[in-house]
Coordinates of C-alpha atoms in Angstrom, one line a residue:
X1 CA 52.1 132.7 94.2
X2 CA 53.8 130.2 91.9
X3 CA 55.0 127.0 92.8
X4 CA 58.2 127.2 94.8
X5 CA 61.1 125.7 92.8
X6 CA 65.0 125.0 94.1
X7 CA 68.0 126.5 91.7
X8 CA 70.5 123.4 90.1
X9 CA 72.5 124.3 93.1
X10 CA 69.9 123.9 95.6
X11 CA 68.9 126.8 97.1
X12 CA 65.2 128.0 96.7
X13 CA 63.7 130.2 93.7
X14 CA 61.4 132.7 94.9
X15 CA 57.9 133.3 92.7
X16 CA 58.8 136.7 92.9
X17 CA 62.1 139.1 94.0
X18 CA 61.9 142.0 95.3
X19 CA 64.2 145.3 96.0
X20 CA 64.2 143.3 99.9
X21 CA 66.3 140.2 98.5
X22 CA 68.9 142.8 96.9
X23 CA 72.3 143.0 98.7
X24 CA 72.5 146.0 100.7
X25 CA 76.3 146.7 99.2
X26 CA 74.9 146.2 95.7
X27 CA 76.9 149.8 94.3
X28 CA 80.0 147.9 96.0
X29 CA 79.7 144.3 94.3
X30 CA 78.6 146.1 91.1
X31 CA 81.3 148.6 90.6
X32 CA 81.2 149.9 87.2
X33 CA 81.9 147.8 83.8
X34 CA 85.6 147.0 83.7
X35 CA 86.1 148.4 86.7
X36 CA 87.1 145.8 90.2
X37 CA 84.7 143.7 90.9
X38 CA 84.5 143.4 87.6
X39 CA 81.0 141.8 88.3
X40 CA 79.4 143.6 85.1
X41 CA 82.0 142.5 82.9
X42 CA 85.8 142.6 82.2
X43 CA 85.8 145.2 80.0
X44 CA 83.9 149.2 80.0
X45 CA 82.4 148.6 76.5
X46 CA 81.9 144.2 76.3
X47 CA 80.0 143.9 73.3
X48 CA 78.9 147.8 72.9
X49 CA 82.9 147.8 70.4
X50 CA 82.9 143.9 69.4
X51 CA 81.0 141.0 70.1
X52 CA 82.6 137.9 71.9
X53 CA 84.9 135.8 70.0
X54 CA 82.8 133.0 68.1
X55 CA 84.2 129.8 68.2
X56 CA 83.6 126.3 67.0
X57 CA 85.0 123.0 68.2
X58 CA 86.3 120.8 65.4
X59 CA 88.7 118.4 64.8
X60 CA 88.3 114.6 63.6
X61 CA 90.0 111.7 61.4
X62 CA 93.5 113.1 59.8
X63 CA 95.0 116.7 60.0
X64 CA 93.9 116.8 56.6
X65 CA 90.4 116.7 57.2
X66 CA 90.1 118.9 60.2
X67 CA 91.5 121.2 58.1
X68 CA 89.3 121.3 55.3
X69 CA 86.5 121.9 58.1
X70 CA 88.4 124.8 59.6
X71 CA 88.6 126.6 56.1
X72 CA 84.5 125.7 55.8
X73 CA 83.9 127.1 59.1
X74 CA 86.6 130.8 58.5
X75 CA 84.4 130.7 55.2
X76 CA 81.2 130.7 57.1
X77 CA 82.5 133.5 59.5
X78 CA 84.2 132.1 62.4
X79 CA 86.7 134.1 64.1
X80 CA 88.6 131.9 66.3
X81 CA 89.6 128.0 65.7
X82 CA 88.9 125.3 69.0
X83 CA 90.7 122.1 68.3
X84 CA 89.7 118.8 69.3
X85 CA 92.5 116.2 69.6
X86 CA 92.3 112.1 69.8
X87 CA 92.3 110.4 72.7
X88 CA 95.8 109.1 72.5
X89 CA 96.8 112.8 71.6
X90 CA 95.3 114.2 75.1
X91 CA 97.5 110.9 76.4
X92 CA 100.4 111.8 75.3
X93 CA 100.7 108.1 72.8
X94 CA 101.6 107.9 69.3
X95 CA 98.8 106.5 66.6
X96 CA 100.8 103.3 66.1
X97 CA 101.0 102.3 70.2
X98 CA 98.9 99.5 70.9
X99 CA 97.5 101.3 73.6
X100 CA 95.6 103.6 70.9
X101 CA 93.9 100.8 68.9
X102 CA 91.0 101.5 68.0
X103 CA 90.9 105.4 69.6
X104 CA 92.9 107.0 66.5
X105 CA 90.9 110.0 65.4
X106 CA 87.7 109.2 66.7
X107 CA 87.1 112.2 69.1
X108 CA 89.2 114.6 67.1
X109 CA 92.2 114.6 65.5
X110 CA 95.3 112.7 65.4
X111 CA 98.5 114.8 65.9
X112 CA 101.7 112.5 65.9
X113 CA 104.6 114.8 65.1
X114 CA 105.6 118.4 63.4
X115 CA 104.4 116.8 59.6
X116 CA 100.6 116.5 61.1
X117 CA 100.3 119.9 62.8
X118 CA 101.7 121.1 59.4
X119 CA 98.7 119.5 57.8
X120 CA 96.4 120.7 60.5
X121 CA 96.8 124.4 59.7
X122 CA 97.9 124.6 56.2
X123 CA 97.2 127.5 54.6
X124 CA 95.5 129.4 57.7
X125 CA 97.2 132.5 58.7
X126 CA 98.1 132.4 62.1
X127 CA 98.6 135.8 63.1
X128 CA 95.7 136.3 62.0
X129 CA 93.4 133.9 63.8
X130 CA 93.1 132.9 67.5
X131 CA 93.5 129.1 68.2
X132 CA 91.7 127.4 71.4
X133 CA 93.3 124.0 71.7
X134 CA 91.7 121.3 73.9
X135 CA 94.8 119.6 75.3
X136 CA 96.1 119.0 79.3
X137 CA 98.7 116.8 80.0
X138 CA 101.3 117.6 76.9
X139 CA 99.6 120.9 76.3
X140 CA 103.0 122.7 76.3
X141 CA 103.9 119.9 73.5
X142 CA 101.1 120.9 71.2
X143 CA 101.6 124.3 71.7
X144 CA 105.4 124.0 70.8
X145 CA 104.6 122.1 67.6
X146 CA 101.6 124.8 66.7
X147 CA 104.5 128.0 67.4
X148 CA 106.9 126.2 65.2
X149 CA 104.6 125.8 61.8
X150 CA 103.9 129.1 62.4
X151 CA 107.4 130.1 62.3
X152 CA 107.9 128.1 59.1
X153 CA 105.6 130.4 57.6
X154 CA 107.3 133.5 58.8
X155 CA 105.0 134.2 62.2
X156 CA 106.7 134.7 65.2
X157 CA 105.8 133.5 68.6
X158 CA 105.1 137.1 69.5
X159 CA 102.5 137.6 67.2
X160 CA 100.5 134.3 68.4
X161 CA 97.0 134.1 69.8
X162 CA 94.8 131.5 71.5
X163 CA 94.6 129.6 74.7
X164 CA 95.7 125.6 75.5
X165 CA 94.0 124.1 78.1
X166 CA 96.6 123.0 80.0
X167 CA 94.5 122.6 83.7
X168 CA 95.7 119.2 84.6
X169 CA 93.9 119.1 88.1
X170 CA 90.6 119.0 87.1
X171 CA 91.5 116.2 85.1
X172 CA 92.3 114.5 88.5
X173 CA 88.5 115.1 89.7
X174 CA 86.6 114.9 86.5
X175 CA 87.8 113.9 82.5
X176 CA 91.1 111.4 83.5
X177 CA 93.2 112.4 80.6
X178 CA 96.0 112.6 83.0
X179 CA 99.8 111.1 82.1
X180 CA 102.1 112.3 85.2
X181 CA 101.2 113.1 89.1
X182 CA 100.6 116.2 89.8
X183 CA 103.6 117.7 91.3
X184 CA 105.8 117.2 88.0
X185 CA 102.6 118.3 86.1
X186 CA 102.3 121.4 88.0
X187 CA 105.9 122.1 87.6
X188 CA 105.1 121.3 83.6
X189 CA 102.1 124.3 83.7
X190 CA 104.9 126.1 86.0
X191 CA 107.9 126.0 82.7
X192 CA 104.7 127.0 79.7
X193 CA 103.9 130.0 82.5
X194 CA 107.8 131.1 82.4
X195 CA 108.0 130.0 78.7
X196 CA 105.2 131.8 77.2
X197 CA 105.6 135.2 79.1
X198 CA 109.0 135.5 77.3
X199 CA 107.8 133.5 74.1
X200 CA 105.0 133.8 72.7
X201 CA 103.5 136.7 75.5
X202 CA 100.0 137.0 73.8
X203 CA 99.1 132.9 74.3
X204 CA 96.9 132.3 77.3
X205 CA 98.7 129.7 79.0
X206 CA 96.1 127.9 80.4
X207 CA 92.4 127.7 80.9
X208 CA 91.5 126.3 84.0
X209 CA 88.3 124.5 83.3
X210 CA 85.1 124.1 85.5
X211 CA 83.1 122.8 81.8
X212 CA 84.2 119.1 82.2
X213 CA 83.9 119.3 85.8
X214 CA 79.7 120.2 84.8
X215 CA 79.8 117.6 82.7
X216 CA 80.1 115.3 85.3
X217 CA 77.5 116.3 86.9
X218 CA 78.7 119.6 89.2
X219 CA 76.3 122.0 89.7
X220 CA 77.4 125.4 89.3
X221 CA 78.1 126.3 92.8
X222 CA 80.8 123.4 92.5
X223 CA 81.5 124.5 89.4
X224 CA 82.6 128.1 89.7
X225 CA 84.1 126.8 93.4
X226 CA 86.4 123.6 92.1
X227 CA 87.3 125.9 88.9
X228 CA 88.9 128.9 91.0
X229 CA 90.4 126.6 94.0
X230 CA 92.2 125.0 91.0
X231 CA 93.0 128.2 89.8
X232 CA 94.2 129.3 93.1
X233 CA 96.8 126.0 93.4
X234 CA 97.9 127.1 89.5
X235 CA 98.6 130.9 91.0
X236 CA 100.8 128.9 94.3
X237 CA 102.7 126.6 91.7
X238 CA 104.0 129.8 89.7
X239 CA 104.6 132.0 92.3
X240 CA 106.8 128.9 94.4
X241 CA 108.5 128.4 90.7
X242 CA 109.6 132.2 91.7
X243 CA 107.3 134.0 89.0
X244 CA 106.1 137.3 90.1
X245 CA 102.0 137.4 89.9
X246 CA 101.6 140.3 87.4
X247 CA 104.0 138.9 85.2
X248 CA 102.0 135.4 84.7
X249 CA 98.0 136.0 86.2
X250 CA 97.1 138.3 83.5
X251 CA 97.4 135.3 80.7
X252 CA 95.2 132.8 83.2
X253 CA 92.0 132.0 81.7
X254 CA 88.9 130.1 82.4
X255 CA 86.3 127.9 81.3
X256 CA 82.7 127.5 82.2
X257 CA 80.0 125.6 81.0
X258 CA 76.2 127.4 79.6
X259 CA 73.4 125.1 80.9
X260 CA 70.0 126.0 79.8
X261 CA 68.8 127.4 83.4
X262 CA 69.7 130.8 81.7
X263 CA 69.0 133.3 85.1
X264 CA 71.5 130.8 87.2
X265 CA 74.2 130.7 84.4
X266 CA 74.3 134.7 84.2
X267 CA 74.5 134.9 88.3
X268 CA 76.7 132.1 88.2
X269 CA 79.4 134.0 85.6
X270 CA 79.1 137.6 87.4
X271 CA 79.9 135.8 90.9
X272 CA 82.9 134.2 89.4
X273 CA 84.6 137.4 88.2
X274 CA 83.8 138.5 91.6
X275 CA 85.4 135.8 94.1
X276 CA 88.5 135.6 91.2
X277 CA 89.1 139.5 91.9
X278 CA 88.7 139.6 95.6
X279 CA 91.2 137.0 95.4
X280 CA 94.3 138.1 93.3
X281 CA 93.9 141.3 95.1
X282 CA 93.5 140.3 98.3
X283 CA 94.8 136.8 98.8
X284 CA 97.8 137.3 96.3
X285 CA 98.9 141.4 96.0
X286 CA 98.0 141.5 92.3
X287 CA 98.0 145.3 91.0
X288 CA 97.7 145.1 87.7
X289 CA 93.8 145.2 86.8
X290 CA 94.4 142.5 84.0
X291 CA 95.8 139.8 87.0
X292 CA 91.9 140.5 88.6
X293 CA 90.1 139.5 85.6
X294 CA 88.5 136.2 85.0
X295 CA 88.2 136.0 81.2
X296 CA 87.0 133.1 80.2
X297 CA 85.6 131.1 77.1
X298 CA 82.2 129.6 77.2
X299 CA 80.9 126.1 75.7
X300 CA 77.2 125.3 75.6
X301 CA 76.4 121.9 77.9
X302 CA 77.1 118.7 76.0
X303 CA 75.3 116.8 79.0
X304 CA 72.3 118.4 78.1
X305 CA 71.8 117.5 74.4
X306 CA 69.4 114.2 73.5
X307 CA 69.9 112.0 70.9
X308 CA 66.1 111.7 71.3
X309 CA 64.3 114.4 68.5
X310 CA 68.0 115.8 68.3
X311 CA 66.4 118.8 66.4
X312 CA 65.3 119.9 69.8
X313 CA 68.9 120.9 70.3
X314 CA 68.6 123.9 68.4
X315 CA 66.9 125.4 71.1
X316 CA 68.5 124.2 73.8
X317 CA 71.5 125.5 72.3
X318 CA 70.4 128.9 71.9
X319 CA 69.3 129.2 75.1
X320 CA 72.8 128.1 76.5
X321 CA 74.3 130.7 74.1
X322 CA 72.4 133.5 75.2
X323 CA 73.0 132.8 79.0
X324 CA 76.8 133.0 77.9
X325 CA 76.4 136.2 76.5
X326 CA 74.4 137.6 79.2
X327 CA 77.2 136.5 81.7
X328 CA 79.6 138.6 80.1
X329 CA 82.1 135.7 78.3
X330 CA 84.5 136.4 76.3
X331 CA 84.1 133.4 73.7
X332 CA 81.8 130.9 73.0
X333 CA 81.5 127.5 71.5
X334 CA 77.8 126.4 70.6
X335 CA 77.3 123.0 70.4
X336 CA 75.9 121.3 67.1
X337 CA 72.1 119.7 67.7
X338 CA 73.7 115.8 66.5
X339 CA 76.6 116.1 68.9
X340 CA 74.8 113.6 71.3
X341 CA 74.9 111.1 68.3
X342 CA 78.4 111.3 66.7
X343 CA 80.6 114.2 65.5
X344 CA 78.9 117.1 64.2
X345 CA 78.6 117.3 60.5
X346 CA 79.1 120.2 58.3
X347 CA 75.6 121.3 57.9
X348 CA 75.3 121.0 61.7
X349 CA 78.2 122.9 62.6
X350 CA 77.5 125.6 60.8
X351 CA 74.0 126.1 62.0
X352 CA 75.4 126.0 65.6
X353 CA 77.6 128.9 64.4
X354 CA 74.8 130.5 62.6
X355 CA 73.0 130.5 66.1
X356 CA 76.0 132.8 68.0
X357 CA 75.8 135.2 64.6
X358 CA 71.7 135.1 64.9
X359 CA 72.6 136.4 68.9
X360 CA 75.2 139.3 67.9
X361 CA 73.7 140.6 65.0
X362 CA 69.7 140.1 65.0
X363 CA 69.3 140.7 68.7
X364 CA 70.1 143.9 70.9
X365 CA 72.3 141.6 73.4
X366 CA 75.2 143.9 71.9
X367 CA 73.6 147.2 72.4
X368 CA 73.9 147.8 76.1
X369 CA 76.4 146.1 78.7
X370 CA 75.0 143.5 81.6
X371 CA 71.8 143.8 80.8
X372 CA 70.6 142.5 84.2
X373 CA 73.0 144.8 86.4
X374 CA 70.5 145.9 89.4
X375 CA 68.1 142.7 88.4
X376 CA 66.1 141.7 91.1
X377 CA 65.9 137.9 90.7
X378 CA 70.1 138.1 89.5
X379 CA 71.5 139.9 92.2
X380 CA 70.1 138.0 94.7
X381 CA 71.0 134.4 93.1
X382 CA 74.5 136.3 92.3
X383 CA 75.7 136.8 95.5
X384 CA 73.8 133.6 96.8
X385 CA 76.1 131.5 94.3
X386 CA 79.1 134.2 95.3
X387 CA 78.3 132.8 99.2
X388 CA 77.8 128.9 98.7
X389 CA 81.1 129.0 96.2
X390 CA 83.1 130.5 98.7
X391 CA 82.0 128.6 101.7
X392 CA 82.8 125.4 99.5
X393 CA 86.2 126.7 98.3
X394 CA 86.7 127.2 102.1
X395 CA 86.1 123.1 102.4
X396 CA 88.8 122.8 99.8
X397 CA 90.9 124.9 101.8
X398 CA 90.3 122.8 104.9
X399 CA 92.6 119.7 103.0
X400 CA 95.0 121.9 103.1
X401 CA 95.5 122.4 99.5
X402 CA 93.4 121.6 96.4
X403 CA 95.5 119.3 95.6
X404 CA 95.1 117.4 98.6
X405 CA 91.0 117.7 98.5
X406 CA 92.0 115.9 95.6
X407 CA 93.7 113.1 97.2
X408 CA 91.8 112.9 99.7
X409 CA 88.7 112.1 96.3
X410 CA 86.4 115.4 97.8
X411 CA 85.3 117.1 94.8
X412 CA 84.8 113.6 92.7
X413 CA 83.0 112.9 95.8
X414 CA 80.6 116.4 95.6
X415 CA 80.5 116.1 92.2
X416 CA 79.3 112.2 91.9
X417 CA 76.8 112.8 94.5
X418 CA 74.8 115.5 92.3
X419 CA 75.1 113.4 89.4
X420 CA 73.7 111.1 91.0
X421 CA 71.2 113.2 91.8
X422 CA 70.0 114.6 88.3
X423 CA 69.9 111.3 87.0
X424 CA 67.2 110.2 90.0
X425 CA 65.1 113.3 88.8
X426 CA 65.3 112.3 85.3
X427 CA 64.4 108.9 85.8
X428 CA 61.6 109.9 88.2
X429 CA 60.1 113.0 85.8
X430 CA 60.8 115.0 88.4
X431 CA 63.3 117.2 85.7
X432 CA 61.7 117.4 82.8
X433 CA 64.0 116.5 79.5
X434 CA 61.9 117.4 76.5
X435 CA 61.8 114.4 74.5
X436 CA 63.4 112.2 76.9
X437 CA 60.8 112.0 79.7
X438 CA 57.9 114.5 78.4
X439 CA 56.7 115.1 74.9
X440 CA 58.0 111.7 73.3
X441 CA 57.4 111.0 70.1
X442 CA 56.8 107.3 68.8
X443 CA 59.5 107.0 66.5
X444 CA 62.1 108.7 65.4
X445 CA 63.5 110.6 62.2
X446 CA 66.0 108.9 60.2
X447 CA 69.6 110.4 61.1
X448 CA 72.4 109.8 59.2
X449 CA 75.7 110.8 61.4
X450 CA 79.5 111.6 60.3
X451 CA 81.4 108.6 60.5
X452 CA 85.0 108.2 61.1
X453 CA 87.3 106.7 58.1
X454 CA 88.6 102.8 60.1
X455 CA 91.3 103.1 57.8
X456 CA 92.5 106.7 59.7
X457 CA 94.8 104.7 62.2
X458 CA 96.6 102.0 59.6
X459 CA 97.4 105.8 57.1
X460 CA 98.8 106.9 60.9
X461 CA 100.9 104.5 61.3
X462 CA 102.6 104.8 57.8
X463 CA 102.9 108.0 58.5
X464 CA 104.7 107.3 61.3
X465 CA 107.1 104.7 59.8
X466 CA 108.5 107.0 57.5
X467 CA 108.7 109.8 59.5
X468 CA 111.4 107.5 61.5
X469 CA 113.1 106.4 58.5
X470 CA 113.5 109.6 56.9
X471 CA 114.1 111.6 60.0
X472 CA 118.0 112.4 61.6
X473 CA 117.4 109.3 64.1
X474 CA 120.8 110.7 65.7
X475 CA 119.4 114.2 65.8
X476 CA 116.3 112.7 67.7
X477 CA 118.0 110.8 70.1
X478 CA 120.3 114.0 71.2
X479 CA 117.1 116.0 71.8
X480 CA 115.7 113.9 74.0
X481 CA 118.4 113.3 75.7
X482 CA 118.3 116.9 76.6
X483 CA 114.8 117.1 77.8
X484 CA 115.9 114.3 79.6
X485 CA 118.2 116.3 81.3
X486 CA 115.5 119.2 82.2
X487 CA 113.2 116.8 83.5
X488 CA 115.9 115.5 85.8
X489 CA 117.1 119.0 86.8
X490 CA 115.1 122.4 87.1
X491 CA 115.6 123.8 84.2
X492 CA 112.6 124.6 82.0
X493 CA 111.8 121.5 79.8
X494 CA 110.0 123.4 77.1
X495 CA 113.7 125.0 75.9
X496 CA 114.6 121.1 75.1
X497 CA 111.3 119.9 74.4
X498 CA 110.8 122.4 71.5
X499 CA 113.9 121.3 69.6
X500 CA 113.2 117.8 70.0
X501 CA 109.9 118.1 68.0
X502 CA 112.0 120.6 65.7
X503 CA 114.0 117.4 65.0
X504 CA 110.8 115.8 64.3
X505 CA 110.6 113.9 67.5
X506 CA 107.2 112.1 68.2
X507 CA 103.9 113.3 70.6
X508 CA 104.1 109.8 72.0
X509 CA 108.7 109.9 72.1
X510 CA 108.3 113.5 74.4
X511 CA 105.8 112.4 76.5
X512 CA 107.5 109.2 76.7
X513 CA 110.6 110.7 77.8
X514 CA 109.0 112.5 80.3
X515 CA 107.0 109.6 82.1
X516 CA 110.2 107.7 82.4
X517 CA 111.6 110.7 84.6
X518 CA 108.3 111.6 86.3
X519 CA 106.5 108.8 86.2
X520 CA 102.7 107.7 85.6
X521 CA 100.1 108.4 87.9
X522 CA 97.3 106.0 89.1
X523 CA 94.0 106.8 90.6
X524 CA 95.4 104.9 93.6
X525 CA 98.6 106.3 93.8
X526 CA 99.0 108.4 96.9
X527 CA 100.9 111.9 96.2

């Protein structure tokens, strides 16, 4: 027998499965491709009609340049755009606050007003492509500044696809890119809900994100549990709004990490789509099919790349890729190998893309669907991760809310002691990180990483300075008045919101407006 090894979530590996570890209701937690449980996939045919929507993550610098990269990477055969924004973006600040010195376009891009999303898409059809945008706290204010380029140039909100983030709460537990508490920013995701079923009915309005939880050191028990107790306060905060669930759930969407433990990952997607159905059909009276499905995009694990013999990536990425695939997502993001050393270069981004097109056209991963429907060694870890994520999602319950497991610091709490945990095996040897702690090399390669323009924030704030001169201050000062208004009352802010940044109102001015009505929130603020 082999050694006896434990899973990242702690329960044992066996050497060897057997029919005896199967469930005995396996037909039952199967069910049939796109059929309830949806365990072997969301749809009957997965990648048997198309493969998964292939994505890469860019954004960096000015709109200008991001957008040169996202006409290299449509070039090179990408179907769907994932944009990174700036720190002070994801905060909600303008580049010219002096709380964004020294961030401006160094993790993505800079968006200030209207005239920078303008740049960011120029010249890419927007009906045509599907846009994944990384952006929480003003997501709906991104979003509103993406739907009105495109109806600049003629596209109208109905014919819109792509996702925004949007998932506030797990900011809470893992990233911090919050702006407001979370009862005004639940009633924000609440208003984009309401605002995009009527609007622009093809945009998934949020996608409620276990990746950065992972990140942080969740293992994927917590992450599949903390995701869809997040996604269950989400479903609450609409339906209390007075939204009926068909009308909003089929439009949720999810987010998971692909570490490299490949047979974990694929049990750890299936028992996702399982718990989420159970629990719009049971929990919440959903009958349309579409409310029951947890789609979801996929990006490889960050955590996991070295900035030792970063070449070594490659492979590590792959194997994250096709652990996505296997679980049934419905996009994916593949890292690029120098990620763990600066922003990806061209070169390197395309290779990462050239790795998902290797997968769906050299391979057979597209020729059947669930390849390891009836496995041995994946049913059993799939319904052992389907039992420890509920039981967990049960202790999330137990605070009454998940906001409240929040409050009360539970899930930073489960999450920093596994961190905490990896990083003694790494240190130890006990996890082996090639490069890192085994099979070292003396010195390294030469690298020569993409480096971010300095002069990015002074052109921002230029920009900036005569966007306000030139703009109808009067105009401005009327529109925000009137989101004022909606923030006050209960009307939905994203009516008012829109025509401020029609008017050429300011990222950092909305948001602004906002956090004087709703406030900030502080790690020790009590809620």
């Amino acid at each position: 027998m082999s050694e006896r090894r434990s899973s990242e979530s702690g329960f044992p590996i066996n050497g060897v499965y057997t029919e005896a570890d199967l469930p005995e209701d396996l037909d039952t937690r199967l069910g049939s491709p796109g059929e309830f449980p949806y365990t072997r996939g969301v749809y009957p045919t997965m990648y048997t009609s198309r493969p998964w929507t292939m994505r890469q993550y860019a954004g960096f610098g000015t709109a200008t340049e991001s957008n040169a990269r996202y006409h290299q990477l449509l070039r090179a055969g990408t179907m769907g755009l994932s944009v990174a924004f700036d720190l002070p973006t994801q905060m909600g600040y303008d580049s010219d606050e002096p709380i964004a010195h020294g961030e401006v376009g160094k993790v993505g891009v800079a968006i200030d007003s209207i005239e920078d999303m303008r740049l960011l898409f120029a010249d890419i059809p927007l009906d045509k492509v599907s846009t994944s945008m990384t952006i929480n706290a003003p997501g709906s204010v991104l979003l509103l500044l993406y739907q009105l380029v495109a109806e600049e140039n003629g596209v109208p909100g109905s014919a819109l696809n792509g996702t925004i983030q949007n998932d506030i709460l797990k900011e809470y537990i893992a990233r911090g890119t919050y702006i407001f508490p979370p009862k005004p920013s639940l009633r924000l995701v609440a208003d984009t809900f309401a605002y995009c079923r009527k609007e622009v009915p093809k945009w998934n309005t949020i996608s409620i994100s276990g990746y950065h939880m992972a990140e942080a050191g969740a293992t994927p028990v917590q992450e599949i549990a903390f995701t869809l107790a997040n996604g269950v306060e989400y479903v609450r905060a609409a339906l209390a709004a007075g939204l009926a669930v068909d009308d909003f759930a089929p439009r949720l969407s999810f987010f998971f990490v692909a570490r490299t433990t490949l047979l974990e990952e694929v049990a750890k997607f299936r028992a996702a789509r399982r718990i989420w159905a159970r629990l719009m059909r049971d929990d919440f009276g959903a009958k349309d099919p579409k409310s029951m499905m947890l789609r979801f995009h996929t990006q490889t694990a960050g955590v996991q790349l070295t900035a030792q013999q970063p070449e070594v990536n490659l492979v590590r990425v792959a194997v994250q890729g096709l652990g996505a695939v296997l679980g049934g997502t419905q996009s994916l993001h593949t890292n690029s190998f120098d990620e763990a050393i600066a922003l990806p270069t061209e070169k390197a981004a395309r290779l990462a893309l050239r790795t998902q097109q290797v997968l769906a056209y050299e391979t057979d991963l597209t020729a059947t669907v669930d390849p390891f429907a009836g496995s041995y060694v994946v049913e059993a870890m799939t319904a052992e991760i389907e039992a420890a994520a509920v039981e967990l999602m049960e202790r999330v319950a137990d605070h009454g809310s998940a906001v409240d497991a929040i409050e009360a610091g539970f899930q930073k709490r489960e999450i920093e002691q596994s961190a905490y945990r990896i990083a003694q095996e790494i240190d130890s040897g006990e996890r082996v990180v090639v490069g890192l702690n085994r099979f070292t090399v003396d010195e390294e390669e030469p690298y020569e990483p993409l480096r971010v323009d300095p002069t990015i924030e002074a052109a921002q704030a230029d920009r900036l300075a005569r966007l306000r001169s030139e703009r109808d201050a009067d105009a401005v000062t009327r529109a925000l008045a009137d989101l004022r208004a909606a923030a006050e009352g209960s009307d939905n802010v994203l009516y008012p919101m829109k025509e401020a940044l029609r008017a050429r109102a300011t990222v950092g001015e909305v948001c602004g407006t906002l956090r004087e009505v709703w406030g900030l929130y502080r790690p020790t603020d009590r809620f």
